[in-house]
Structure formats: structure tokens, C-alpha cells
PDB file of C-alpha atoms and ligand atoms in Angstrom:
ATOM      1  CA  MET A 747     -15.034  19.541  12.423  1.00 74.00           C
ATOM      2  CA  ALA A 748     -12.416  16.907  13.294  1.00 85.00           C
ATOM      3  CA  GLY A 749     -11.169  14.806  10.408  1.00 98.00           C
ATOM      4  CA  ARG A 750     -11.668  11.054  10.276  1.00 98.00           C
ATOM      5  CA  VAL A 751      -8.002  10.385  11.160  1.00 98.00           C
ATOM      6  CA  GLU A 752      -7.330  13.518  13.214  1.00 98.00           C
ATOM      7  CA  GLY A 753      -4.315  13.127  15.490  1.00 98.00           C
ATOM      8  CA  LYS A 754      -2.969  10.008  13.787  1.00 98.00           C
ATOM      9  CA  VAL A 755       0.454   9.621  12.197  1.00 99.00           C
ATOM     10  CA  ALA A 756       0.517   7.589   8.986  1.00 99.00           C
ATOM     11  CA  PHE A 757       3.327   6.237   6.817  1.00 99.00           C
ATOM     12  CA  VAL A 758       2.526   5.433   3.171  1.00 99.00           C
ATOM     13  CA  THR A 759       5.026   3.533   1.030  1.00 99.00           C
ATOM     14  CA  GLY A 760       4.921   4.346  -2.668  1.00 98.00           C
ATOM     15  CA  GLY A 761       3.241   7.579  -1.583  1.00 98.00           C
ATOM     16  CA  ALA A 762       4.730   9.636  -4.403  1.00 98.00           C
ATOM     17  CA  SER A 763       2.545   8.271  -7.207  1.00 98.00           C
ATOM     18  CA  GLY A 764      -0.782   6.774  -8.173  1.00 98.00           C
ATOM     19  CA  LEU A 765      -2.827   5.100  -5.449  1.00 98.00           C
ATOM     20  CA  GLY A 766      -0.297   6.001  -2.745  1.00 98.00           C
ATOM     21  CA  GLU A 767      -0.387   9.692  -3.651  1.00 98.00           C
ATOM     22  CA  ALA A 768      -4.208   9.670  -3.439  1.00 98.00           C
ATOM     23  CA  MET A 769      -3.991   7.996  -0.001  1.00 99.00           C
ATOM     24  CA  VAL A 770      -1.480  10.585   1.222  1.00 99.00           C
ATOM     25  CA  ARG A 771      -3.646  13.491   0.069  1.00 98.00           C
ATOM     26  CA  LEU A 772      -6.821  12.054   1.595  1.00 98.00           C
ATOM     27  CA  LEU A 773      -5.221  11.122   4.929  1.00 98.00           C
ATOM     28  CA  VAL A 774      -3.771  14.640   5.269  1.00 98.00           C
ATOM     29  CA  ALA A 775      -7.118  16.193   4.293  1.00 98.00           C
ATOM     30  CA  GLU A 776      -8.769  14.104   7.041  1.00 98.00           C
ATOM     31  CA  GLY A 777      -6.381  15.278   9.744  1.00 98.00           C
ATOM     32  CA  ALA A 778      -3.421  12.859   9.797  1.00 98.00           C
ATOM     33  CA  ARG A 779       0.242  13.767   9.659  1.00 98.00           C
ATOM     34  CA  VAL A 780       1.695  11.634   6.879  1.00 99.00           C
ATOM     35  CA  VAL A 781       5.125  10.366   5.889  1.00 99.00           C
ATOM     36  CA  ILE A 782       5.483   9.868   2.137  1.00 99.00           C
ATOM     37  CA  ALA A 783       8.005   7.041   1.722  1.00 99.00           C
ATOM     38  CA  ASP A 784       9.219   6.333  -1.776  1.00 98.00           C
ATOM     39  CA  LEU A 785      12.194   5.825  -4.077  1.00 98.00           C
ATOM     40  CA  SER A 786      11.056   8.859  -6.036  1.00 98.00           C
ATOM     41  CA  GLN A 787      12.554  11.751  -4.068  1.00 98.00           C
ATOM     42  CA  GLU A 788      11.674  14.603  -6.418  1.00 98.00           C
ATOM     43  CA  ARG A 789       7.984  13.713  -6.682  1.00 98.00           C
ATOM     44  CA  GLY A 790       7.663  12.824  -2.987  1.00 98.00           C
ATOM     45  CA  GLU A 791       9.256  16.094  -1.861  1.00 98.00           C
ATOM     46  CA  ALA A 792       7.036  18.063  -4.259  1.00 98.00           C
ATOM     47  CA  ILE A 793       3.856  16.502  -2.808  1.00 98.00           C
ATOM     48  CA  ALA A 794       5.082  17.072   0.760  1.00 98.00           C
ATOM     49  CA  ALA A 795       5.825  20.726  -0.063  1.00 98.00           C
ATOM     50  CA  GLU A 796       2.399  21.180  -1.683  1.00 98.00           C
ATOM     51  CA  ILE A 797       0.229  19.725   1.104  1.00 98.00           C
ATOM     52  CA  GLY A 798       2.523  19.697   4.145  1.00 98.00           C
ATOM     53  CA  GLU A 799       1.933  23.197   5.553  1.00 98.00           C
ATOM     54  CA  GLY A 800       5.653  23.868   5.914  1.00 98.00           C
ATOM     55  CA  GLY A 801       6.568  20.392   7.158  1.00 97.00           C
ATOM     56  CA  LYS A 802       3.810  20.136   9.789  1.00 98.00           C
ATOM     57  CA  LYS A 803       1.413  17.781   7.965  1.00 98.00           C
ATOM     58  CA  ALA A 804       3.585  15.824   5.505  1.00 98.00           C
ATOM     59  CA  LYS A 805       7.177  14.768   5.220  1.00 98.00           C
ATOM     60  CA  PHE A 806       9.104  12.856   2.566  1.00 98.00           C
ATOM     61  CA  VAL A 807      11.396   9.992   3.597  1.00 98.00           C
ATOM     62  CA  HIS A 808      13.500   8.174   1.024  1.00 98.00           C
ATOM     63  CA  LEU A 809      12.896   4.410   1.330  1.00 99.00           C
ATOM     64  CA  ASP A 810      13.546   1.315  -0.706  1.00 99.00           C
ATOM     65  CA  VAL A 811      11.085  -1.153   0.826  1.00 99.00           C
ATOM     66  CA  VAL A 812      13.433  -4.104   0.224  1.00 99.00           C
ATOM     67  CA  ASP A 813      16.210  -2.550   2.350  1.00 99.00           C
ATOM     68  CA  GLU A 814      15.891  -3.894   5.902  1.00 98.00           C
ATOM     69  CA  ALA A 815      18.187  -1.306   7.513  1.00 98.00           C
ATOM     70  CA  ALA A 816      16.420   1.532   5.691  1.00 98.00           C
ATOM     71  CA  TRP A 817      13.147   0.547   7.389  1.00 99.00           C
ATOM     72  CA  ASP A 818      14.741   1.081  10.818  1.00 98.00           C
ATOM     73  CA  ARG A 819      16.025   4.508   9.751  1.00 98.00           C
ATOM     74  CA  ALA A 820      12.628   5.465   8.262  1.00 98.00           C
ATOM     75  CA  MET A 821      10.785   4.467  11.438  1.00 98.00           C
ATOM     76  CA  ASP A 822      13.268   6.469  13.569  1.00 98.00           C
ATOM     77  CA  GLU A 823      12.832   9.504  11.280  1.00 98.00           C
ATOM     78  CA  THR A 824       9.053   9.218  11.586  1.00 98.00           C
ATOM     79  CA  VAL A 825       9.114   9.092  15.381  1.00 98.00           C
ATOM     80  CA  ALA A 826      11.638  11.959  15.504  1.00 98.00           C
ATOM     81  CA  TRP A 827       9.305  14.054  13.301  1.00 98.00           C
ATOM     82  CA  ALA A 828       5.877  13.153  14.692  1.00 98.00           C
ATOM     83  CA  GLY A 829       6.560  11.514  18.061  1.00 98.00           C
ATOM     84  CA  LYS A 830       4.715   8.312  17.179  1.00 98.00           C
ATOM     85  CA  LEU A 831       3.262   6.042  14.465  1.00 98.00           C
ATOM     86  CA  ASN A 832      -0.331   4.795  14.132  1.00 99.00           C
ATOM     87  CA  VAL A 833      -0.870   3.769  10.513  1.00 99.00           C
ATOM     88  CA  LEU A 834       1.306   2.014   7.945  1.00 99.00           C
ATOM     89  CA  VAL A 835       0.102   1.515   4.386  1.00 99.00           C
ATOM     90  CA  ASN A 836       2.265  -1.041   2.573  1.00 99.00           C
ATOM     91  CA  ASN A 837       1.381   0.262  -0.882  1.00 98.00           C
ATOM     92  CA  ALA A 838       4.675   0.327  -2.848  1.00 98.00           C
ATOM     93  CA  GLY A 839       4.592  -2.310  -5.530  1.00 97.00           C
ATOM     94  CA  ILE A 840       5.638  -3.206  -9.037  1.00 96.00           C
ATOM     95  CA  ALA A 841       3.773  -5.114 -11.741  1.00 93.00           C
ATOM     96  CA  LEU A 842       6.116  -6.432 -14.408  1.00 91.00           C
ATOM     97  CA  PRO A 843       4.288  -8.809 -16.743  1.00 89.00           C
ATOM     98  CA  GLY A 844       5.630 -12.346 -17.028  1.00 94.00           C
ATOM     99  CA  ASP A 845       4.148 -15.789 -17.559  1.00 96.00           C
ATOM    100  CA  MET A 846       5.195 -19.077 -15.921  1.00 97.00           C
ATOM    101  CA  GLU A 847       8.256 -19.310 -18.192  1.00 98.00           C
ATOM    102  CA  MET A 848       9.677 -15.962 -17.084  1.00 98.00           C
ATOM    103  CA  GLU A 849      13.298 -15.451 -16.012  1.00 98.00           C
ATOM    104  CA  PHE A 850      13.978 -16.305 -12.366  1.00 98.00           C
ATOM    105  CA  SER A 851      15.435 -12.807 -11.904  1.00 98.00           C
ATOM    106  CA  LEU A 852      12.062 -11.263 -12.788  1.00 98.00           C
ATOM    107  CA  TRP A 853      10.273 -13.553 -10.316  1.00 98.00           C
ATOM    108  CA  ARG A 854      12.696 -12.620  -7.535  1.00 98.00           C
ATOM    109  CA  LYS A 855      12.397  -8.894  -8.205  1.00 98.00           C
ATOM    110  CA  MET A 856       8.599  -8.986  -8.042  1.00 98.00           C
ATOM    111  CA  LEU A 857       8.532 -11.087  -4.884  1.00 98.00           C
ATOM    112  CA  ALA A 858      11.175  -8.871  -3.254  1.00 98.00           C
ATOM    113  CA  VAL A 859       9.345  -5.564  -3.682  1.00 98.00           C
ATOM    114  CA  ASN A 860       5.764  -6.753  -3.289  1.00 98.00           C
ATOM    115  CA  LEU A 861       6.110  -9.451  -0.627  1.00 99.00           C
ATOM    116  CA  ASP A 862       9.468  -8.987   1.163  1.00 99.00           C
ATOM    117  CA  GLY A 863       8.790  -5.242   1.283  1.00 99.00           C
ATOM    118  CA  THR A 864       5.390  -5.819   2.874  1.00 99.00           C
ATOM    119  CA  PHE A 865       6.888  -8.215   5.436  1.00 99.00           C
ATOM    120  CA  LEU A 866       9.660  -5.783   6.386  1.00 99.00           C
ATOM    121  CA  GLY A 867       7.188  -2.910   6.657  1.00 99.00           C
ATOM    122  CA  THR A 868       4.668  -4.840   8.716  1.00 99.00           C
ATOM    123  CA  ARG A 869       7.342  -6.043  11.131  1.00 99.00           C
ATOM    124  CA  ALA A 870       8.883  -2.574  11.443  1.00 99.00           C
ATOM    125  CA  ALA A 871       5.498  -0.952  12.094  1.00 99.00           C
ATOM    126  CA  ILE A 872       4.471  -3.516  14.729  1.00 98.00           C
ATOM    127  CA  ARG A 873       7.726  -2.806  16.578  1.00 98.00           C
ATOM    128  CA  THR A 874       7.458   0.984  16.229  1.00 98.00           C
ATOM    129  CA  ILE A 875       3.775   1.304  17.150  1.00 98.00           C
ATOM    130  CA  THR A 876       4.401  -0.932  20.176  1.00 98.00           C
ATOM    131  CA  ARG A 877       7.537   0.995  21.223  1.00 98.00           C
ATOM    132  CA  CYS A 878       5.485   4.222  21.134  1.00 98.00           C
ATOM    133  CA  GLY A 879       2.683   2.669  23.204  1.00 98.00           C
ATOM    134  CA  GLU A 880       0.174   3.500  20.475  1.00 98.00           C
ATOM    135  CA  VAL A 881      -2.884   1.951  18.850  1.00 98.00           C
ATOM    136  CA  GLY A 882      -2.306   1.091  15.200  1.00 98.00           C
ATOM    137  CA  SER A 883      -3.636  -0.028  11.845  1.00 99.00           C
ATOM    138  CA  ILE A 884      -1.519  -1.694   9.161  1.00 99.00           C
ATOM    139  CA  ILE A 885      -3.014  -1.785   5.674  1.00 99.00           C
ATOM    140  CA  ASN A 886      -1.502  -4.011   3.003  1.00 99.00           C
ATOM    141  CA  ILE A 887      -2.313  -3.290  -0.633  1.00 99.00           C
ATOM    142  CA  SER A 888      -2.800  -6.571  -2.461  1.00 99.00           C
ATOM    143  CA  SER A 889      -4.723  -6.785  -5.774  1.00 98.00           C
ATOM    144  CA  THR A 890      -7.554  -8.668  -7.401  1.00 98.00           C
ATOM    145  CA  GLN A 891      -4.630 -10.651  -8.856  1.00 98.00           C
ATOM    146  CA  GLY A 892      -3.826 -11.759  -5.306  1.00 98.00           C
ATOM    147  CA  MET A 893      -7.049 -13.771  -5.400  1.00 98.00           C
ATOM    148  CA  THR A 894      -6.856 -14.991  -8.987  1.00 98.00           C
ATOM    149  CA  ALA A 895      -4.462 -14.826 -11.973  1.00 97.00           C
ATOM    150  CA  GLU A 896      -4.192 -13.854 -15.623  1.00 94.00           C
ATOM    151  CA  PRO A 897      -1.687 -15.462 -18.041  1.00 94.00           C
ATOM    152  CA  THR A 898       0.951 -12.753 -17.515  1.00 93.00           C
ATOM    153  CA  THR A 899       0.579 -12.263 -13.749  1.00 95.00           C
ATOM    154  CA  ALA A 900       2.421 -15.342 -12.442  1.00 97.00           C
ATOM    155  CA  ALA A 901       4.860 -13.530 -10.148  1.00 98.00           C
ATOM    156  CA  TYR A 902       2.509 -10.634  -9.454  1.00 97.00           C
ATOM    157  CA  SER A 903      -0.311 -12.986  -8.395  1.00 98.00           C
ATOM    158  CA  ALA A 904       2.071 -15.048  -6.265  1.00 98.00           C
ATOM    159  CA  SER A 905       3.375 -11.921  -4.544  1.00 98.00           C
ATOM    160  CA  LYS A 906      -0.069 -10.421  -3.961  1.00 98.00           C
ATOM    161  CA  GLY A 907      -1.496 -13.765  -2.790  1.00 98.00           C
ATOM    162  CA  GLY A 908       1.411 -13.807  -0.350  1.00 99.00           C
ATOM    163  CA  VAL A 909       0.392 -10.351   0.864  1.00 99.00           C
ATOM    164  CA  ARG A 910      -3.110 -11.697   1.484  1.00 98.00           C
ATOM    165  CA  ASN A 911      -2.001 -14.447   3.869  1.00 98.00           C
ATOM    166  CA  LEU A 912       0.891 -12.486   5.372  1.00 99.00           C
ATOM    167  CA  THR A 913      -1.798 -10.002   6.439  1.00 99.00           C
ATOM    168  CA  LYS A 914      -3.757 -12.748   8.186  1.00 98.00           C
ATOM    169  CA  ALA A 915      -0.598 -14.042   9.906  1.00 99.00           C
ATOM    170  CA  ALA A 916       0.267 -10.537  11.125  1.00 99.00           C
ATOM    171  CA  ALA A 917      -3.315  -9.948  12.295  1.00 99.00           C
ATOM    172  CA  VAL A 918      -3.424 -13.136  14.334  1.00 98.00           C
ATOM    173  CA  HIS A 919       0.073 -12.411  15.710  1.00 98.00           C
ATOM    174  CA  CYS A 920      -1.042  -9.003  17.021  1.00 98.00           C
ATOM    175  CA  ALA A 921      -4.271 -10.406  18.438  1.00 98.00           C
ATOM    176  CA  THR A 922      -2.496 -13.290  20.174  1.00 98.00           C
ATOM    177  CA  LYS A 923       0.090 -10.953  21.692  1.00 98.00           C
ATOM    178  CA  LYS A 924      -2.703  -8.553  22.730  1.00 98.00           C
ATOM    179  CA  LEU A 925      -1.136  -5.742  20.699  1.00 98.00           C
ATOM    180  CA  PRO A 926      -3.701  -3.054  19.818  1.00 98.00           C
ATOM    181  CA  ILE A 927      -2.771  -3.189  16.136  1.00 99.00           C
ATOM    182  CA  ARG A 928      -5.198  -4.224  13.402  1.00 98.00           C
ATOM    183  CA  VAL A 929      -3.842  -5.603  10.109  1.00 99.00           C
ATOM    184  CA  ASN A 930      -6.048  -5.756   7.004  1.00 99.00           C
ATOM    185  CA  SER A 931      -5.621  -5.972   3.251  1.00 99.00           C
ATOM    186  CA  VAL A 932      -7.132  -4.182   0.239  1.00 99.00           C
ATOM    187  CA  TYR A 933      -7.837  -5.618  -3.244  1.00 98.00           C
ATOM    188  CA  PRO A 934      -8.000  -2.913  -5.920  1.00 98.00           C
ATOM    189  CA  GLY A 935      -9.319  -3.616  -9.370  1.00 98.00           C
ATOM    190  CA  MET A 936      -7.542  -1.853 -12.212  1.00 97.00           C
ATOM    191  CA  CYS A 937      -7.275   1.883 -11.516  1.00 98.00           C
ATOM    192  CA  VAL A 938      -5.767   4.478 -13.778  1.00 96.00           C
ATOM    193  CA  THR A 939      -2.354   5.332 -12.285  1.00 96.00           C
ATOM    194  CA  PRO A 940       1.108   5.823 -13.859  1.00 91.00           C
ATOM    195  CA  LEU A 941       1.753   2.065 -13.368  1.00 86.00           C
ATOM    196  CA  VAL A 942      -1.397   1.119 -15.287  1.00 92.00           C
ATOM    197  CA  LYS A 943      -1.007   3.882 -17.880  1.00 92.00           C
ATOM    198  CA  SER A 944       2.444   2.641 -18.875  1.00 88.00           C
ATOM    199  CA  TYR A 945       1.094  -0.935 -19.169  1.00 85.00           C
ATOM    200  CA  LEU A 946      -1.860   0.179 -21.323  1.00 91.00           C
ATOM    201  CA  ASP A 947       0.402   2.399 -23.465  1.00 92.00           C
ATOM    202  CA  GLU A 948       2.512  -0.684 -24.224  1.00 87.00           C
ATOM    203  CA  HIS A 949      -0.526  -2.948 -24.704  1.00 87.00           C
ATOM    204  CA  PRO A 950      -3.283  -0.715 -26.168  1.00 94.00           C
ATOM    205  CA  ASP A 951      -5.234  -3.826 -27.185  1.00 95.00           C
ATOM    206  CA  GLN A 952      -5.723  -4.527 -23.450  1.00 92.00           C
ATOM    207  CA  LEU A 953      -7.859  -1.472 -22.638  1.00 96.00           C
ATOM    208  CA  ALA A 954     -11.196  -2.771 -23.956  1.00 97.00           C
ATOM    209  CA  PRO A 955     -10.860  -6.275 -22.401  1.00 96.00           C
ATOM    210  CA  GLN A 956      -9.801  -4.776 -19.080  1.00 96.00           C
ATOM    211  CA  ILE A 957     -12.819  -2.486 -19.004  1.00 97.00           C
ATOM    212  CA  ALA A 958     -15.017  -5.440 -19.988  1.00 98.00           C
ATOM    213  CA  ALA A 959     -13.557  -7.457 -17.087  1.00 98.00           C
ATOM    214  CA  HIS A 960     -14.889  -4.840 -14.621  1.00 98.00           C
ATOM    215  CA  PRO A 961     -18.701  -5.270 -14.683  1.00 98.00           C
ATOM    216  CA  ILE A 962     -19.207  -1.739 -13.410  1.00 98.00           C
ATOM    217  CA  GLY A 963     -18.194  -0.629 -16.929  1.00 98.00           C
ATOM    218  CA  HIS A 964     -15.049   1.414 -16.319  1.00 98.00           C
ATOM    219  CA  LEU A 965     -11.666   1.332 -14.581  1.00 98.00           C
ATOM    220  CA  GLY A 966     -11.227   2.766 -11.097  1.00 98.00           C
ATOM    221  CA  GLU A 967      -9.763   6.056  -9.919  1.00 97.00           C
ATOM    222  CA  PRO A 968      -7.077   6.334  -7.209  1.00 98.00           C
ATOM    223  CA  ASP A 969      -9.583   7.933  -4.806  1.00 98.00           C
ATOM    224  CA  ASP A 970     -11.779   4.814  -4.972  1.00 98.00           C
ATOM    225  CA  ILE A 971      -9.000   2.917  -3.217  1.00 98.00           C
ATOM    226  CA  ALA A 972      -7.886   5.802  -0.998  1.00 98.00           C
ATOM    227  CA  TYR A 973     -11.355   5.979   0.626  1.00 98.00           C
ATOM    228  CA  GLY A 974     -11.089   2.292   1.582  1.00 99.00           C
ATOM    229  CA  VAL A 975      -7.669   2.927   3.099  1.00 99.00           C
ATOM    230  CA  LEU A 976      -9.031   5.941   4.984  1.00 98.00           C
ATOM    231  CA  TYR A 977     -11.733   3.712   6.494  1.00 98.00           C
ATOM    232  CA  LEU A 978      -9.187   1.079   7.572  1.00 99.00           C
ATOM    233  CA  ALA A 979      -6.857   3.773   8.948  1.00 99.00           C
ATOM    234  CA  SER A 980      -9.641   5.347  11.016  1.00 98.00           C
ATOM    235  CA  ASP A 981     -11.241   4.046  14.194  1.00 98.00           C
ATOM    236  CA  GLU A 982     -14.453   3.476  12.190  1.00 98.00           C
ATOM    237  CA  SER A 983     -12.963   0.073  11.255  1.00 98.00           C
ATOM    238  CA  LYS A 984     -12.154  -0.929  14.852  1.00 98.00           C
ATOM    239  CA  PHE A 985     -13.727  -4.407  14.402  1.00 98.00           C
ATOM    240  CA  MET A 986     -11.835  -5.186  11.164  1.00 98.00           C
ATOM    241  CA  LEU A 987      -8.941  -7.649  11.653  1.00 98.00           C
ATOM    242  CA  GLY A 988      -7.226  -9.787   9.017  1.00 98.00           C
ATOM    243  CA  SER A 989      -9.967  -8.947   6.543  1.00 98.00           C
ATOM    244  CA  GLU A 990     -10.030  -8.427   2.786  1.00 98.00           C
ATOM    245  CA  LEU A 991     -11.497  -5.189   1.481  1.00 99.00           C
ATOM    246  CA  VAL A 992     -12.254  -5.701  -2.217  1.00 98.00           C
ATOM    247  CA  ILE A 993     -12.678  -2.482  -4.250  1.00 99.00           C
ATOM    248  CA  ASP A 994     -12.768  -3.721  -7.816  1.00 98.00           C
ATOM    249  CA  GLY A 995     -15.811  -2.644  -9.820  1.00 98.00           C
ATOM    250  CA  GLY A 996     -17.030  -6.229  -9.681  1.00 98.00           C
ATOM    251  CA  TYR A 997     -13.937  -7.827 -11.288  1.00 98.00           C
ATOM    252  CA  LEU A 998     -13.982 -10.732  -8.813  1.00 98.00           C
ATOM    253  CA  ILE A 999     -17.738 -11.400  -8.935  1.00 97.00           C
TER     254      ILE A 999
HETATM  255  P1  LIG B 390       2.581   3.460  -9.283  1.00 63.24           P
HETATM  256  O1  LIG B 390       3.666   2.873 -10.118  1.00 63.24           O
HETATM  257  O2  LIG B 390       1.796   4.612  -9.825  1.00 63.24           O
HETATM  258  O3  LIG B 390       3.196   3.903  -7.890  1.00 63.24           O
HETATM  259  C1  LIG B 390       3.994   3.034  -7.156  1.00 63.24           C
HETATM  260  C2  LIG B 390       4.956   3.838  -6.299  1.00 63.24           C
HETATM  261  O4  LIG B 390       5.749   2.897  -5.573  1.00 63.24           O
HETATM  262  C3  LIG B 390       5.920   4.705  -7.117  1.00 63.24           C
HETATM  263  O5  LIG B 390       5.963   6.025  -6.576  1.00 63.24           O
HETATM  264  C4  LIG B 390       7.252   4.004  -6.961  1.00 63.24           C
HETATM  265  O6  LIG B 390       8.365   4.894  -6.977  1.00 63.24           O
HETATM  266  C5  LIG B 390       7.087   3.332  -5.610  1.00 63.24           C
HETATM  267  N1  LIG B 390       7.980   2.187  -5.456  1.00 63.24           N
HETATM  268  C6  LIG B 390       8.196   1.167  -6.338  1.00 63.24           C
HETATM  269  N2  LIG B 390       9.122   0.335  -5.853  1.00 63.24           N
HETATM  270  C7  LIG B 390       9.481   0.811  -4.635  1.00 63.24           C
HETATM  271  C8  LIG B 390      10.422   0.394  -3.653  1.00 63.24           C
HETATM  272  N3  LIG B 390      11.190  -0.695  -3.834  1.00 63.24           N
HETATM  273  N4  LIG B 390      10.521   1.127  -2.524  1.00 63.24           N
HETATM  274  C9  LIG B 390       9.779   2.239  -2.327  1.00 63.24           C
HETATM  275  N5  LIG B 390       8.902   2.708  -3.244  1.00 63.24           N
HETATM  276  C10 LIG B 390       8.767   2.001  -4.390  1.00 63.24           C
HETATM  277  O7  LIG B 390       1.636   2.239  -8.859  1.00 63.24           O
HETATM  278  P2  LIG B 390       0.078   2.191  -8.403  1.00 63.24           P
HETATM  279  O8  LIG B 390      -0.734   1.799  -9.567  1.00 63.24           O
HETATM  280  O9  LIG B 390      -0.257   3.395  -7.633  1.00 63.24           O
HETATM  281  O10 LIG B 390       0.116   0.912  -7.437  1.00 63.24           O
HETATM  282  C11 LIG B 390       0.242   1.033  -6.038  1.00 63.24           C
HETATM  283  C12 LIG B 390      -0.011  -0.335  -5.407  1.00 63.24           C
HETATM  284  O11 LIG B 390      -1.333  -0.766  -5.717  1.00 63.24           O
HETATM  285  C13 LIG B 390       0.922  -1.436  -5.876  1.00 63.24           C
HETATM  286  O12 LIG B 390       1.222  -2.298  -4.793  1.00 63.24           O
HETATM  287  C14 LIG B 390       0.088  -2.181  -6.905  1.00 63.24           C
HETATM  288  O13 LIG B 390       0.495  -3.512  -7.059  1.00 63.24           O
HETATM  289  C15 LIG B 390      -1.296  -2.068  -6.274  1.00 63.24           C
HETATM  290  N6  LIG B 390      -2.384  -2.209  -7.223  1.00 63.24           N
HETATM  291  C16 LIG B 390      -2.568  -1.284  -8.200  1.00 63.24           C
HETATM  292  C17 LIG B 390      -3.611  -1.439  -9.078  1.00 63.24           C
HETATM  293  C18 LIG B 390      -3.876  -0.438 -10.168  1.00 63.24           C
HETATM  294  O14 LIG B 390      -4.740  -0.717 -11.004  1.00 63.24           O
HETATM  295  N7  LIG B 390      -3.212   0.704 -10.208  1.00 63.24           N
HETATM  296  C19 LIG B 390      -4.469  -2.536  -8.965  1.00 63.24           C
HETATM  297  C20 LIG B 390      -4.247  -3.468  -7.960  1.00 63.24           C
HETATM  298  C21 LIG B 390      -3.209  -3.282  -7.078  1.00 63.24           C
END
């Protein structure tokens, strides 16, 4: 039986860990060829070797999402490997806690990775998908904190709120230019990944309140988000444009 994204080529930033790793594994299992783009070379290469069937189904590309020239190289490498691009998941992100009196350097770092990185990726993918004459889907990973804020999420919420409206701007751009590229965003509640584990290890008092903030009664798993991304990557979501897919155990109710 054909997979849900059979024949598509996907590119997942931050694909070497956490939510991104789950997306990579699911997209490959459902028939896509996937580029794992990350700073973490060792982990990314290990995942590609494990699931890539000798380089046919997965490939690691080193990428810092804030490096404009590196995006051009990564897109060229993808097309050289797979002949085309259909799906970009702008998933790489950082979540350093800081309230409104944080250092400016912390603010700039968060905005650079989470928002500048998503802009550079979205622009690069629109150009590459168009150059290849393909149909595409761009999926931007925001957060529940992109729709609201907690006391220590000032920069994170600003960056993820930026991702929300950047997604709408990109969606309307593609529609206006009659480009067959859909752009949508995803809003995960707290899921247990290395990013969240290190936060909860440092703030063990936060576990119970975080669970309590998710009415479903527990935190999410990476696959909960990966299935939403699979839907947006597939043609099943062909009427979704500029939308907000919330997967949060009821956090935002
Ligand atoms: P994670 O730390 O487990 O993985 C993030 C990956 O991104 C890592 O492999 C890291 O090396 C990579 N990365 C970081 N900076 C990068 C850069 N500049 N260039 C390229 N790669 C880079 O994190 P996660 O929990 O899987 O989060 C993934 C995304 O989901 C992030 O955008 C995060 O904000 C968002 N998110 C996560 C949660 C959650 O609960 N885990 C909730 C809401 C949103």
C-alpha cells in the first residue's frame, strides 16, 4: 500500500532530536524521502544511517537555520540528492527562559533562531519548490506560547507569535502569486523531548503545574505532533492554507 506521502521529498530542520526526529521517522515510514537538517551532525547522521536504506530514503545535511548562505547550499544539496523538494518543516527552535527584563542578547538569539530561521527557510523553500516546478507544503512549528505567554516566555512567545503571522503572510503570498504551495503552522503543547526534559530537570517544581495546565491530564509525545505534520505534508490537507493546527492536550481551551 502506498504511504501517505509517497513520492514526496521533505526537508525537516531540527530533525535530529525531539519533535523533528519523530517527524523524520514518520515521513520516511509513510513513503517520503527526507533530509534531516540540523546543527547536530552526529545524531543526524546516525538517524539517517538507521532509517535511510543506504542513503535512498534519508540524508543528513548540516544547517544552521540563521545562516542565509547555508540555506542556499542545503537546498542545492537536496535537489542534487532527490531531484526536487515538496515539503519543508521549519521545526528547529530554541526555548531559553527569560522574562521582560532579560538581556537584549538573549532576546536577539531567540528571535534569530525561531523567527529569522523560519523566514529564511520559508523563502528558500518557496524558491526551490518553484524552481523544480513542484507542488509544495511548508509547515512552520510555532507553539501554544505563540498564542499566549507565561512569565518566562517573553522572547519565545514573541518569536512564536511571529511564526504564526509569518505563516499567514507566506500563505497569502503563494496564493496571490498562484504558486501551488500551501503554508500552515502547528501549535504543540508541551511534549516530552530533550528540550523539555532539560527544562524540567532544571525546574522540577514545574512538572506538576505543566501537567495541570494540559486538561487532558498529561504531556504530549513527539508522535502526537508528527501525525499533524504528516497530515499537513500530505495531499489530504489540500484545502488547508495559512491555518493553525493546535495539538495541545487542551492547553489553550
Ligand atoms: P529539541 O531541542 O529536542 O530539538 C531541536 C533541534 O533543533 C535540535 O536537534 C537542535 O540541534 C536543532 N537546532 C537548534 N538550533 C538550530 C539551528 N540554529 N539550526 C539548525 N538546527 C538547530 O526541541 P523540540 O522540543 O523537539 O522542539 C522542536 C520545535 O518544536 C521547536 O521549534 C520548539 O520551539 C517547538 N515546540 C516544542 C514543544 C515541546 O514541548 N517540545 C512545544 C511547543 C513547540
